[in-house]
PDB file of C-alpha atoms in Angstrom:
ATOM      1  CA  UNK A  19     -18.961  12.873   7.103  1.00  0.00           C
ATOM      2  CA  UNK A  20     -21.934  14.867   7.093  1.00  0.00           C
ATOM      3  CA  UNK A  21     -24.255  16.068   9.827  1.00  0.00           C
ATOM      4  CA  UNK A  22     -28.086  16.714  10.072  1.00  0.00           C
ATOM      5  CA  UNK A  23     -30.099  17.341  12.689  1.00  0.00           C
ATOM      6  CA  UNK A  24     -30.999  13.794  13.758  1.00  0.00           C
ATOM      7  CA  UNK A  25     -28.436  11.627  11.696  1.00  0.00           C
ATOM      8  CA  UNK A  26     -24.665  11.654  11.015  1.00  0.00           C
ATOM      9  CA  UNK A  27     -23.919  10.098   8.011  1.00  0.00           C
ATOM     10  CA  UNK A  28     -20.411   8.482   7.343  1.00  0.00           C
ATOM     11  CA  UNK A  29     -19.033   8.378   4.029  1.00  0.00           C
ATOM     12  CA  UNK A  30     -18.951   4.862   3.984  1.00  0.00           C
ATOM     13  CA  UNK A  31     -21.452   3.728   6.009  1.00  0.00           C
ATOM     14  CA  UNK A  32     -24.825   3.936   6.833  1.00  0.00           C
ATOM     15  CA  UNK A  33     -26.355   6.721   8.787  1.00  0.00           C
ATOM     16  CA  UNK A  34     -26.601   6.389  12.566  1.00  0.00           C
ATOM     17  CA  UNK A  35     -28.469   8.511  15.171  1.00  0.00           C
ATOM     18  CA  UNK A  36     -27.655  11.092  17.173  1.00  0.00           C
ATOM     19  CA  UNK A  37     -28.590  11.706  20.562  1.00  0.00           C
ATOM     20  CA  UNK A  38     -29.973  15.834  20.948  1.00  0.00           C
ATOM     21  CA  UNK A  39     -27.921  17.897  23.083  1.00  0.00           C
ATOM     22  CA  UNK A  40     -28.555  18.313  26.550  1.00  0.00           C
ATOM     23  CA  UNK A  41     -29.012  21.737  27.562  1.00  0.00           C
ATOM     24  CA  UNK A  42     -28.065  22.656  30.986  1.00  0.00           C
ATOM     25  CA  UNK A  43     -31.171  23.625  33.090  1.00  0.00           C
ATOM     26  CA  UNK A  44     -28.826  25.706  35.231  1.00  0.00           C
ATOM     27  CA  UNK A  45     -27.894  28.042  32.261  1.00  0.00           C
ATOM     28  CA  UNK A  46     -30.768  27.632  29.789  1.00  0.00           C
ATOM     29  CA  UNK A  47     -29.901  27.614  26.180  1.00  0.00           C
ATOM     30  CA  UNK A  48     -26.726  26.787  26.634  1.00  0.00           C
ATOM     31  CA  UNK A  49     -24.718  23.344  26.611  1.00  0.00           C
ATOM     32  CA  UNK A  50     -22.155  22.530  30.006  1.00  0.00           C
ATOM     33  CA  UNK A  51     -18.702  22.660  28.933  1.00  0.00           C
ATOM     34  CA  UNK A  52     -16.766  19.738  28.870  1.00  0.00           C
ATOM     35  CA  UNK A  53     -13.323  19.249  31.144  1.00  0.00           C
ATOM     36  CA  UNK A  54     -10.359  18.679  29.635  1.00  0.00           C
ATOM     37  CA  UNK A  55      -7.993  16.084  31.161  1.00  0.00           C
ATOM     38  CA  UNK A  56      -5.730  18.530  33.333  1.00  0.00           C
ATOM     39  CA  UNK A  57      -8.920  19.254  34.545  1.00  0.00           C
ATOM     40  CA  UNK A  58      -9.957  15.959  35.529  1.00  0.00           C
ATOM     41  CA  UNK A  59      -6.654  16.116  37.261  1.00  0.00           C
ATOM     42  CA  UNK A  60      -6.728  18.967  39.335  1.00  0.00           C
ATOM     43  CA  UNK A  61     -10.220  17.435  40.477  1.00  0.00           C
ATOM     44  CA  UNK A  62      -8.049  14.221  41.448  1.00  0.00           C
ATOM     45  CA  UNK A  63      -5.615  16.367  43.519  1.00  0.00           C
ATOM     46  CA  UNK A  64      -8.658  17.914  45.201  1.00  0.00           C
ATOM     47  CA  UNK A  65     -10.220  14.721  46.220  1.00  0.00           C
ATOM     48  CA  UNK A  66      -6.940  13.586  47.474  1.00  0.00           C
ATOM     49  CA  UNK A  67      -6.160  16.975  49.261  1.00  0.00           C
ATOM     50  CA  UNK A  68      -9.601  16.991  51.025  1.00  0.00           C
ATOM     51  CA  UNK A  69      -9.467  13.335  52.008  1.00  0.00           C
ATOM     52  CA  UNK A  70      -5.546  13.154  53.400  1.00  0.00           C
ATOM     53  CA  UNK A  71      -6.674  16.245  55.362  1.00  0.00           C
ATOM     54  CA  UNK A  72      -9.436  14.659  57.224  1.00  0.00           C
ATOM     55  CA  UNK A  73      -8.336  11.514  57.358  1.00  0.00           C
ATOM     56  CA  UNK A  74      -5.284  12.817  59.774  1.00  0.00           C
ATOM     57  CA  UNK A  75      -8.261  13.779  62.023  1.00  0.00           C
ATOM     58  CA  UNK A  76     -10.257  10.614  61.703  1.00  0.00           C
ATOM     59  CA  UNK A  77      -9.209   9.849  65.484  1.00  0.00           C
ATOM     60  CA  UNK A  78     -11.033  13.055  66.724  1.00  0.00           C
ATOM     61  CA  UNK A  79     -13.641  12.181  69.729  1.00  0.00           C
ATOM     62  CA  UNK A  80     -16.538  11.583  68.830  1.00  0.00           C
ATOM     63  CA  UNK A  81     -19.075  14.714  69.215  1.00  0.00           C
ATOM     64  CA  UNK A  82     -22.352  14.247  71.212  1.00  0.00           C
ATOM     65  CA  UNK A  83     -24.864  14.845  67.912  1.00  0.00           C
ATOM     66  CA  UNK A  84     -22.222  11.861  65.914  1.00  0.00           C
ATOM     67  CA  UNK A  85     -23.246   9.411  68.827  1.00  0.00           C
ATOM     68  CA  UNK A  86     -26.584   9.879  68.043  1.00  0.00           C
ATOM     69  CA  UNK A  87     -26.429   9.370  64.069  1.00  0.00           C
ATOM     70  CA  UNK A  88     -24.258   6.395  64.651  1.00  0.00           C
ATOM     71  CA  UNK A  89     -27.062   4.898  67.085  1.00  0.00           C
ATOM     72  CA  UNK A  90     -29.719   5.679  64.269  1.00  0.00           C
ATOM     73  CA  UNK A  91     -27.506   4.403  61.261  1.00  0.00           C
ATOM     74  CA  UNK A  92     -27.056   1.477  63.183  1.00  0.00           C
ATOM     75  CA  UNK A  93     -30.814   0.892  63.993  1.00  0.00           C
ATOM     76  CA  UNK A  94     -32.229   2.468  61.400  1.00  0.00           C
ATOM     77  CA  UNK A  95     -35.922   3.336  62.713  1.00  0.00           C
ATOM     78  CA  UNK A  96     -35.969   0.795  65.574  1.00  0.00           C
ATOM     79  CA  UNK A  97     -33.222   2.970  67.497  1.00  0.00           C
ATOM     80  CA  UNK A  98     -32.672   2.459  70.874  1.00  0.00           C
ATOM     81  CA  UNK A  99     -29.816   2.961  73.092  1.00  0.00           C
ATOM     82  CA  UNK A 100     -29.032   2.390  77.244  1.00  0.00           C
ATOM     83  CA  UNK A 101     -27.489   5.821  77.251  1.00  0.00           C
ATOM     84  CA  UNK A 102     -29.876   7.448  79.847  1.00  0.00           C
ATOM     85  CA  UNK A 103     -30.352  11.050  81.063  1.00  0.00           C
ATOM     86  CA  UNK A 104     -27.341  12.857  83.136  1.00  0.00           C
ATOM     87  CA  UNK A 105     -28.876  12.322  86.852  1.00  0.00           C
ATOM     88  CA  UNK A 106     -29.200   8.567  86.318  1.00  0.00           C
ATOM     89  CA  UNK A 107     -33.140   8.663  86.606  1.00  0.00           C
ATOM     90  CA  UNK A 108     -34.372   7.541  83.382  1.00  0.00           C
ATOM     91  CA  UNK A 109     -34.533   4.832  81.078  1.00  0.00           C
ATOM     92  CA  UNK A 110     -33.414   4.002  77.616  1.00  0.00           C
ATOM     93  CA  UNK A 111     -33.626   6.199  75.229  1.00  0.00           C
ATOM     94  CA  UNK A 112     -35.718   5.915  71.627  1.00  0.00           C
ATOM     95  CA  UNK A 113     -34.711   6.981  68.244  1.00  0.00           C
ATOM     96  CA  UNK A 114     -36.672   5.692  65.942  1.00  0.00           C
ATOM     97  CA  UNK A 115     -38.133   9.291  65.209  1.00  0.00           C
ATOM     98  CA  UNK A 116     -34.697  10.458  64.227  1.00  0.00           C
ATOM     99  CA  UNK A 117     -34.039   8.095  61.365  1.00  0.00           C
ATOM    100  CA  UNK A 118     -37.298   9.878  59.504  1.00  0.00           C
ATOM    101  CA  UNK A 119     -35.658  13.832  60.103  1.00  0.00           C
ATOM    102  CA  UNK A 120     -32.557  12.280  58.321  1.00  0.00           C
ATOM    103  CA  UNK A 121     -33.150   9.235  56.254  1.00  0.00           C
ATOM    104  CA  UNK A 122     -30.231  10.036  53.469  1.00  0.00           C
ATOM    105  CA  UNK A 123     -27.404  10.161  56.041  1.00  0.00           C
ATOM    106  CA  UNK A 124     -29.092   7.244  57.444  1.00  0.00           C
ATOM    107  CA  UNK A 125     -29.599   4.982  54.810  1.00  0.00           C
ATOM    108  CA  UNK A 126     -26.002   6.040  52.985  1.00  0.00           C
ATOM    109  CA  UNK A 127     -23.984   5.467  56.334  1.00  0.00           C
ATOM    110  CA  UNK A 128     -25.809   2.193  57.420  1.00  0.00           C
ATOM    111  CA  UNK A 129     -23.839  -0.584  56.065  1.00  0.00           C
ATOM    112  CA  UNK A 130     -20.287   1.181  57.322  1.00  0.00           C
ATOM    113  CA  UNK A 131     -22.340   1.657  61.119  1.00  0.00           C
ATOM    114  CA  UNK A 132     -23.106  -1.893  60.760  1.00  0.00           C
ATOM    115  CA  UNK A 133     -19.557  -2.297  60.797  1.00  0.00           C
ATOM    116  CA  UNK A 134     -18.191  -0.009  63.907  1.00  0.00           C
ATOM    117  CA  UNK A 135     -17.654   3.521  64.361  1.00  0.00           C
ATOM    118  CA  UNK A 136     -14.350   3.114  62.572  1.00  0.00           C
ATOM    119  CA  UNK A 137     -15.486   2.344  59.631  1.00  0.00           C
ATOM    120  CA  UNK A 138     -18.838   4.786  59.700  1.00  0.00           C
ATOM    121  CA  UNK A 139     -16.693   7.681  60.409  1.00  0.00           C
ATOM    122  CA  UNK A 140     -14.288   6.343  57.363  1.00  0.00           C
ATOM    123  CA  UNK A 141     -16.946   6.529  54.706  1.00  0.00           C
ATOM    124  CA  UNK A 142     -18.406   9.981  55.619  1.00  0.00           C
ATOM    125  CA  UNK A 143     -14.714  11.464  55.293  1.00  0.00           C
ATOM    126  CA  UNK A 144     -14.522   9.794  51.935  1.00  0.00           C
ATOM    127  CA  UNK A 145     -18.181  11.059  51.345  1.00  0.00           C
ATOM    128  CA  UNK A 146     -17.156  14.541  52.840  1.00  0.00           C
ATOM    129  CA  UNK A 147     -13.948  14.786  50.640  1.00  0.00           C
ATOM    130  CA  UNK A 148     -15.937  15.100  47.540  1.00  0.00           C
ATOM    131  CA  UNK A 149     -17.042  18.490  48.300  1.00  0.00           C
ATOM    132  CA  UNK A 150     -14.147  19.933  46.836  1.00  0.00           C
ATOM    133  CA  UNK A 151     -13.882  18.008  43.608  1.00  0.00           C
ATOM    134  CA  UNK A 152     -17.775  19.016  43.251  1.00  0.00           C
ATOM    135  CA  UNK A 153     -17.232  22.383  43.429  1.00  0.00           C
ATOM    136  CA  UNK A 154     -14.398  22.829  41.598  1.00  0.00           C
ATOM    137  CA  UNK A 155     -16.143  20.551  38.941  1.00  0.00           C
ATOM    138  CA  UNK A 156     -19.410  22.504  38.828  1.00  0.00           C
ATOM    139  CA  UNK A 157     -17.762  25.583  38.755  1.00  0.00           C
ATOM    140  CA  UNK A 158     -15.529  24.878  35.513  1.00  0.00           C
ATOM    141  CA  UNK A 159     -18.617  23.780  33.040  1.00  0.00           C
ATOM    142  CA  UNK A 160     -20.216  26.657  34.340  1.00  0.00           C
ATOM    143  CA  UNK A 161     -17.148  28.484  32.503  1.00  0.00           C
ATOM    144  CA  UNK A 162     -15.035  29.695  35.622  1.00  0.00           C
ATOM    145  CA  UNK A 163     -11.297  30.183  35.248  1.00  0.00           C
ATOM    146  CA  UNK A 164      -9.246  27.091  35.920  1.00  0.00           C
ATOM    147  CA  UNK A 165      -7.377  29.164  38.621  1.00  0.00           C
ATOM    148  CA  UNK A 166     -10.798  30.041  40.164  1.00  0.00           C
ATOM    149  CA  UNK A 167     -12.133  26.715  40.254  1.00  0.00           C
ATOM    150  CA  UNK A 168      -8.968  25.155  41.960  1.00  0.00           C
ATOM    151  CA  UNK A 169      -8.419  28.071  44.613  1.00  0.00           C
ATOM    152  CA  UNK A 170     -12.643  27.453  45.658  1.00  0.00           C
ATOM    153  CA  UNK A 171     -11.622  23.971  46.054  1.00  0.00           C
ATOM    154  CA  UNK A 172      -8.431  24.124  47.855  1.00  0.00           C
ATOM    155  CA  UNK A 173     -10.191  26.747  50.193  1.00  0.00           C
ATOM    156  CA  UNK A 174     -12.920  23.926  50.346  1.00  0.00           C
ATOM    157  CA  UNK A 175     -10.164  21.350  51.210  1.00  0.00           C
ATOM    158  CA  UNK A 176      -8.018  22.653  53.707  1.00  0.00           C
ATOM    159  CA  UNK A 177     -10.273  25.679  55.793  1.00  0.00           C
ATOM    160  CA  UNK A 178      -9.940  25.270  59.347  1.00  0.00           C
ATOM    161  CA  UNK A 179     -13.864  25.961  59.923  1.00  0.00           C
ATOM    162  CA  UNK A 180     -14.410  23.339  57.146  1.00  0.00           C
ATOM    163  CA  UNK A 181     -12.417  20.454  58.581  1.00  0.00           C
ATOM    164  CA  UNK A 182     -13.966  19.729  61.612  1.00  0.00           C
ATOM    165  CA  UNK A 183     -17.170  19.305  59.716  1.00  0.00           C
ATOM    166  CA  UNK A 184     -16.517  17.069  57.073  1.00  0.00           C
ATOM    167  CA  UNK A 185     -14.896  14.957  60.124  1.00  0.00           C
ATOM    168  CA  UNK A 186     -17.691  14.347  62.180  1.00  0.00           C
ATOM    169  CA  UNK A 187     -20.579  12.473  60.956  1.00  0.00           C
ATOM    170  CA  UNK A 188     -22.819  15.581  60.889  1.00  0.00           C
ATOM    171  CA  UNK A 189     -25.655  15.992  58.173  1.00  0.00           C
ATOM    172  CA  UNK A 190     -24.417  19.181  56.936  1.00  0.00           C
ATOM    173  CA  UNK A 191     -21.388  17.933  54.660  1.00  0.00           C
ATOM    174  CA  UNK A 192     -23.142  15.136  53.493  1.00  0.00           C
ATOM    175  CA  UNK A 193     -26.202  17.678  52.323  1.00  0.00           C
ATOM    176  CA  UNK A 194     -23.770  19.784  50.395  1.00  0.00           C
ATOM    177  CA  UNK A 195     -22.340  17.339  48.857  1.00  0.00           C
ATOM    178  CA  UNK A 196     -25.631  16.121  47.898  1.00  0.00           C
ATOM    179  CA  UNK A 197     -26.576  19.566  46.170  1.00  0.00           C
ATOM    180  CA  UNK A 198     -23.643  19.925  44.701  1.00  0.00           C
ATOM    181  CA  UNK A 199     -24.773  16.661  43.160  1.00  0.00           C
ATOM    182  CA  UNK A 200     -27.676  17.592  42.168  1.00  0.00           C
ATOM    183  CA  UNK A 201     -26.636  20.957  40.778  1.00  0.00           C
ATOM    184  CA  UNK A 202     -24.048  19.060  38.507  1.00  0.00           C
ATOM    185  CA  UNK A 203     -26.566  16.525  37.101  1.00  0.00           C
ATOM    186  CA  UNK A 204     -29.066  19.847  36.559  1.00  0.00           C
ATOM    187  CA  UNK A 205     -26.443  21.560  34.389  1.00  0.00           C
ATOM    188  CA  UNK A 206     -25.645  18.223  32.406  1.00  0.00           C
ATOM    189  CA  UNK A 207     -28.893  17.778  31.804  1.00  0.00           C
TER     190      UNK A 207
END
């Protein structure tokens, strides 16, 4: 077989194209390396780490901010709720203005808040639990050791501070694991 720059040619066949290589924009010039299956692995074993660890806290009351998102993701930008102000004077309260300061954690939770609280909290832990796997992910076809890669990600899975958040239906895990996303699809290309 022989190779140019825009065809490969088999032997016995007739030339077919070749798509260009897609050069990281995270490393310019150069290409993101690929994972090899052990690695694909170890990102398995994250995923599963991250998720059986906040899954056993999945029962965890829910926090006063979580109320609010779960109101929103319900309504979408015609929230209102009958939860009124501490001294009883007051009326209902509108939230329409807070689907607009968070529309991704709106719009990706919505069908599961449709649902009940159960279920919304259940997909933001699944959601949540891919924070590890990113990281360790993005950090090996940047070139990191394998051993580097899965310590970040166990620290990522299991940290005491971290558990609590990816929990809770917060916007901050579900913005990480957006740029950690986005970072990935900028380094493929």
């Amino acid at each position: 077989m022989t190779e140019t720059k825009d065809v490969v040619q088999a032997e016995d066949g007739p030339a077919a194209p070749v798509a260009p290589p897609r050069w990281s924009l995270l490393t310019p010039g150069k290409l993101a390396d690929k994972l090899e299956r052990f690695d694909v692995a170890i990102l398995v074993v994250l995923y599963v780490l991250a998720l059986a660890m906040r899954w056993s806290l999945r029962d965890a009351n829910p926090y006063t901010a979580e109320a609010t998102h779960f109101i929103v993701s319900r309504g979408l930008w015609d929230s209102t709720t009958s939860i009124r102000y501490l001294d009883g004077i007051g009326s209902f309260e509108d939230y329409s203005w807070f689907f607009w300061q968070r529309p991704m954690l709106v719009l990706t939770l919505w069908p599961f808040a449709s649902m009940s609280f159960e279920a919304y909290r259940g997909a933001h832990i699944a959601l949540a639990s891919t924070i590890p796997l990113l990281a360790a992910w993005l950090l090996r076809t940047l070139g990191t050791s394998r051993l580097a890669a899965l310590l970040a990600g166990i620290v990522l899975a299991v940290h005491p501070i971290l558990l609590p958040w990816g929990v809770l239906v917060l916007p901050d895990s579900m913005m990480i694991a957006f740029v950690l996303g986005a970072l990935l699809a900028a380094h493929h290309g």
